Amino acid sequence: AIPLTVSRSWHLQLALLWISTCWIAGSLFVLPRIAKGEPAGQRALVSALFALLAVTVLGMLAGTLLGPMGALGAHWRLLGNQGWEFVELGRLWQLTLFAALLLWALVVYRGLRPALRAVQPFALPNWILYAVVAIAGLFVSSFVAQPRTNFVIADFWRWMVVHMWAECFFEVFSWFVVPQF
């Protein structure tokens, strides 16, 4: 049987990672429609992005299973479970997710570059790029909590991840990308 802490972690983390991956995928499908084509080398970057997301998910699944069972020894926080709700994945998997978000921002920028309009800062392509950069930027708040961080400070920044990153900016992003389909 799978322990409750493991199934609960899997449930929450898979939901966040699934939602994140869906928005990332949605943006990748709409980029060629907005910019009227794709830049050279975009396929390799998208493949690398997929690989980073796959490593993040598989690492989180293995780590949150093995960590509470004591199989990771002193590396439980790096590879297992950090112990903060909604930021439960191990620090290494958190870093791979952040790397994926940065790569996503690069892919979106490259894909939108022909359509970006400096004279119209509120044009749709600009807003898509603003949202993607904000999503990656706000994810930085997930790195605040350390084992010795005051609970009030750690919990505030953890909720910043949940509300500002997952809910607010992915919802803003959906307003700009989904209507393009």
mmCIF file of C-alpha atoms in Angstrom:
data_model
loop_
_atom_site.group_PDB
_atom_site.id
_atom_site.type_symbol
_atom_site.label_atom_id
_atom_site.label_comp_id
_atom_site.label_asym_id
_atom_site.label_seq_id
_atom_site.Cartn_x
_atom_site.Cartn_y
_atom_site.Cartn_z
ATOM 1 C CA ALA A 1 0.000 0.000 0.000
ATOM 2 C CA ILE A 2 1.111 3.540 -0.707
ATOM 3 C CA PRO A 3 1.338 5.719 2.436
ATOM 4 C CA LEU A 4 -1.160 8.568 2.694
ATOM 5 C CA THR A 5 1.590 11.218 2.716
ATOM 6 C CA VAL A 6 2.926 9.864 -0.572
ATOM 7 C CA SER A 7 -0.455 9.663 -2.325
ATOM 8 C CA ARG A 8 -1.360 13.148 -1.064
ATOM 9 C CA SER A 9 1.940 14.567 -2.338
ATOM 10 C CA TRP A 10 1.490 12.854 -5.678
ATOM 11 C CA HIS A 11 -2.059 14.177 -5.953
ATOM 12 C CA LEU A 12 -1.101 17.804 -5.299
ATOM 13 C CA GLN A 13 2.149 17.846 -7.247
ATOM 14 C CA LEU A 14 0.753 16.016 -10.267
ATOM 15 C CA ALA A 15 -2.139 18.480 -10.406
ATOM 16 C CA LEU A 16 0.228 21.479 -10.356
ATOM 17 C CA LEU A 17 2.624 19.925 -12.841
ATOM 18 C CA TRP A 18 -0.201 18.813 -15.147
ATOM 19 C CA ILE A 19 -1.754 22.292 -15.191
ATOM 20 C CA SER A 20 1.657 23.868 -15.780
ATOM 21 C CA THR A 21 2.448 21.464 -18.613
ATOM 22 C CA CYS A 22 -0.939 22.081 -20.249
ATOM 23 C CA TRP A 23 -0.382 25.839 -20.307
ATOM 24 C CA ILE A 24 3.134 25.376 -21.605
ATOM 25 C CA ALA A 25 1.876 23.060 -24.350
ATOM 26 C CA GLY A 26 -0.968 25.443 -25.188
ATOM 27 C CA SER A 27 1.435 28.298 -25.703
ATOM 28 C CA LEU A 28 3.677 26.188 -27.938
ATOM 29 C CA PHE A 29 0.759 25.311 -30.213
ATOM 30 C CA VAL A 30 -0.376 28.910 -30.578
ATOM 31 C CA LEU A 31 3.039 30.487 -31.233
ATOM 32 C CA PRO A 32 3.207 29.627 -34.961
ATOM 33 C CA ARG A 33 -0.307 31.009 -35.493
ATOM 34 C CA ILE A 34 0.591 34.339 -33.916
ATOM 35 C CA ALA A 35 4.038 34.749 -35.473
ATOM 36 C CA LYS A 36 3.171 33.088 -38.798
ATOM 37 C CA GLY A 37 5.911 30.482 -38.566
ATOM 38 C CA GLU A 38 8.610 28.999 -36.353
ATOM 39 C CA PRO A 39 12.245 29.981 -35.945
ATOM 40 C CA ALA A 40 14.983 27.513 -36.857
ATOM 41 C CA GLY A 41 15.974 25.224 -33.995
ATOM 42 C CA GLN A 42 12.678 25.570 -32.140
ATOM 43 C CA ARG A 43 11.982 21.822 -32.278
ATOM 44 C CA ALA A 44 15.209 21.018 -30.378
ATOM 45 C CA LEU A 45 14.348 23.550 -27.660
ATOM 46 C CA VAL A 46 10.813 22.186 -27.334
ATOM 47 C CA SER A 47 12.217 18.648 -27.062
ATOM 48 C CA ALA A 48 14.604 19.813 -24.320
ATOM 49 C CA LEU A 49 11.669 21.492 -22.568
ATOM 50 C CA PHE A 50 9.676 18.261 -22.715
ATOM 51 C CA ALA A 51 12.665 16.331 -21.334
ATOM 52 C CA LEU A 52 13.027 18.758 -18.411
ATOM 53 C CA LEU A 53 9.333 18.459 -17.600
ATOM 54 C CA ALA A 54 9.489 14.651 -17.819
ATOM 55 C CA VAL A 55 12.537 14.534 -15.524
ATOM 56 C CA THR A 56 10.733 16.827 -13.080
ATOM 57 C CA VAL A 57 7.609 14.659 -12.958
ATOM 58 C CA LEU A 58 9.414 11.323 -12.786
ATOM 59 C CA GLY A 59 11.883 12.637 -10.203
ATOM 60 C CA MET A 60 9.052 14.030 -8.085
ATOM 61 C CA LEU A 61 7.131 10.747 -8.240
ATOM 62 C CA ALA A 62 10.167 8.682 -7.233
ATOM 63 C CA GLY A 63 11.432 11.162 -4.659
ATOM 64 C CA THR A 64 8.157 11.670 -2.826
ATOM 65 C CA LEU A 65 7.784 7.889 -2.639
ATOM 66 C CA LEU A 66 11.329 7.064 -1.532
ATOM 67 C CA GLY A 67 11.869 10.062 0.774
ATOM 68 C CA PRO A 68 9.234 9.286 3.420
ATOM 69 C CA MET A 69 10.288 5.635 3.358
ATOM 70 C CA GLY A 70 13.828 6.623 4.371
ATOM 71 C CA ALA A 71 15.395 5.300 1.166
ATOM 72 C CA LEU A 72 17.136 8.594 0.296
ATOM 73 C CA GLY A 73 19.075 9.005 3.528
ATOM 74 C CA ALA A 74 20.545 12.475 3.958
ATOM 75 C CA HIS A 75 19.412 13.434 0.442
ATOM 76 C CA TRP A 76 15.689 13.287 1.236
ATOM 77 C CA ARG A 77 15.219 17.062 0.923
ATOM 78 C CA LEU A 78 17.176 17.299 -2.338
ATOM 79 C CA LEU A 79 15.560 14.313 -4.041
ATOM 80 C CA GLY A 80 12.500 13.537 -1.934
ATOM 81 C CA ASN A 81 10.047 15.845 -0.260
ATOM 82 C CA GLN A 82 10.769 19.331 1.097
ATOM 83 C CA GLY A 83 7.767 19.090 3.409
ATOM 84 C CA TRP A 84 5.974 22.277 2.328
ATOM 85 C CA GLU A 85 2.499 21.747 0.906
ATOM 86 C CA PHE A 86 2.350 22.639 -2.810
ATOM 87 C CA VAL A 87 6.171 22.828 -2.858
ATOM 88 C CA GLU A 88 6.683 19.224 -1.857
ATOM 89 C CA LEU A 89 8.910 18.047 -4.651
ATOM 90 C CA GLY A 90 12.597 17.715 -3.845
ATOM 91 C CA ARG A 91 14.846 20.728 -4.378
ATOM 92 C CA LEU A 92 16.523 19.149 -7.423
ATOM 93 C CA TRP A 93 13.135 18.604 -9.105
ATOM 94 C CA GLN A 94 12.157 22.137 -8.158
ATOM 95 C CA LEU A 95 15.308 23.375 -9.910
ATOM 96 C CA THR A 96 14.542 21.310 -13.026
ATOM 97 C CA LEU A 97 11.036 22.802 -13.100
ATOM 98 C CA PHE A 98 12.517 26.292 -12.807
ATOM 99 C CA ALA A 99 14.946 25.491 -15.634
ATOM 100 C CA ALA A 100 11.961 24.313 -17.700
ATOM 101 C CA LEU A 101 10.127 27.585 -17.015
ATOM 102 C CA LEU A 102 13.174 29.591 -18.089
ATOM 103 C CA LEU A 103 13.542 27.506 -21.231
ATOM 104 C CA TRP A 104 9.822 27.978 -21.884
ATOM 105 C CA ALA A 105 10.288 31.751 -21.675
ATOM 106 C CA LEU A 106 13.110 31.493 -24.220
ATOM 107 C CA VAL A 107 11.030 29.318 -26.564
ATOM 108 C CA VAL A 108 8.083 31.718 -26.313
ATOM 109 C CA TYR A 109 10.319 34.736 -26.921
ATOM 110 C CA ARG A 110 11.913 33.115 -29.967
ATOM 111 C CA GLY A 111 8.513 32.067 -31.278
ATOM 112 C CA LEU A 112 6.959 35.491 -30.765
ATOM 113 C CA ARG A 113 9.926 37.637 -31.799
ATOM 114 C CA PRO A 114 8.563 38.338 -35.323
ATOM 115 C CA ALA A 115 5.208 39.410 -33.845
ATOM 116 C CA LEU A 116 6.455 41.503 -30.902
ATOM 117 C CA ARG A 117 5.616 45.151 -31.261
ATOM 118 C CA ALA A 118 7.716 47.653 -29.333
ATOM 119 C CA VAL A 119 5.406 50.534 -30.252
ATOM 120 C CA GLN A 120 2.358 48.639 -28.951
ATOM 121 C CA PRO A 121 3.282 47.348 -25.476
ATOM 122 C CA PHE A 122 -0.262 46.061 -24.899
ATOM 123 C CA ALA A 123 -0.423 43.964 -28.080
ATOM 124 C CA LEU A 124 -1.303 40.291 -27.591
ATOM 125 C CA PRO A 125 2.181 38.861 -28.328
ATOM 126 C CA ASN A 126 3.709 41.230 -25.781
ATOM 127 C CA TRP A 127 1.213 40.171 -23.115
ATOM 128 C CA ILE A 128 1.907 36.511 -23.717
ATOM 129 C CA LEU A 129 5.600 37.160 -23.174
ATOM 130 C CA TYR A 130 4.892 39.289 -20.061
ATOM 131 C CA ALA A 131 2.800 36.461 -18.564
ATOM 132 C CA VAL A 132 5.406 33.770 -19.294
ATOM 133 C CA VAL A 133 8.200 35.830 -17.742
ATOM 134 C CA ALA A 134 6.002 36.606 -14.708
ATOM 135 C CA ILE A 135 5.214 32.915 -14.224
ATOM 136 C CA ALA A 136 8.912 32.023 -14.187
ATOM 137 C CA GLY A 137 9.729 35.039 -12.015
ATOM 138 C CA LEU A 138 7.088 34.311 -9.409
ATOM 139 C CA PHE A 139 8.196 30.701 -9.182
ATOM 140 C CA VAL A 140 11.390 32.040 -7.603
ATOM 141 C CA SER A 141 9.361 32.553 -4.412
ATOM 142 C CA SER A 142 9.190 28.763 -4.052
ATOM 143 C CA PHE A 143 12.916 28.761 -3.184
ATOM 144 C CA VAL A 144 12.506 30.935 -0.046
ATOM 145 C CA ALA A 145 11.569 28.130 2.346
ATOM 146 C CA GLN A 146 14.553 26.353 3.885
ATOM 147 C CA PRO A 147 14.546 23.901 6.816
ATOM 148 C CA ARG A 148 15.434 26.704 9.270
ATOM 149 C CA THR A 149 13.202 29.410 7.768
ATOM 150 C CA ASN A 150 10.656 30.889 10.156
ATOM 151 C CA PHE A 151 7.326 29.171 9.495
ATOM 152 C CA VAL A 152 5.429 32.438 8.946
ATOM 153 C CA ILE A 153 7.908 33.602 6.303
ATOM 154 C CA ALA A 154 8.094 30.205 4.621
ATOM 155 C CA ASP A 155 4.315 29.809 4.593
ATOM 156 C CA PHE A 156 3.786 33.298 3.148
ATOM 157 C CA TRP A 157 6.097 32.561 0.218
ATOM 158 C CA ARG A 158 4.639 29.087 -0.230
ATOM 159 C CA TRP A 159 1.220 30.686 -0.645
ATOM 160 C CA MET A 160 2.785 33.132 -3.076
ATOM 161 C CA VAL A 161 3.637 30.122 -5.228
ATOM 162 C CA VAL A 162 0.124 28.749 -4.954
ATOM 163 C CA HIS A 163 -1.888 31.916 -5.450
ATOM 164 C CA MET A 164 0.276 34.243 -7.494
ATOM 165 C CA TRP A 165 2.067 31.682 -9.602
ATOM 166 C CA ALA A 166 -0.324 28.791 -10.123
ATOM 167 C CA GLU A 167 -3.635 30.590 -9.938
ATOM 168 C CA CYS A 168 -3.162 34.215 -10.883
ATOM 169 C CA PHE A 169 -0.600 34.183 -13.640
ATOM 170 C CA PHE A 170 -1.610 30.932 -15.266
ATOM 171 C CA GLU A 171 -5.162 32.299 -15.349
ATOM 172 C CA VAL A 172 -3.950 35.576 -16.860
ATOM 173 C CA PHE A 173 -1.933 33.555 -19.341
ATOM 174 C CA SER A 174 -5.044 31.581 -20.302
ATOM 175 C CA TRP A 175 -6.894 34.790 -21.171
ATOM 176 C CA PHE A 176 -4.259 35.628 -23.757
ATOM 177 C CA VAL A 177 -3.480 32.214 -25.204
ATOM 178 C CA VAL A 178 -6.748 30.250 -25.181
ATOM 179 C CA PRO A 179 -8.711 32.760 -27.321
ATOM 180 C CA GLN A 180 -6.093 32.253 -30.054
ATOM 181 C CA PHE A 181 -7.251 28.658 -30.581
#
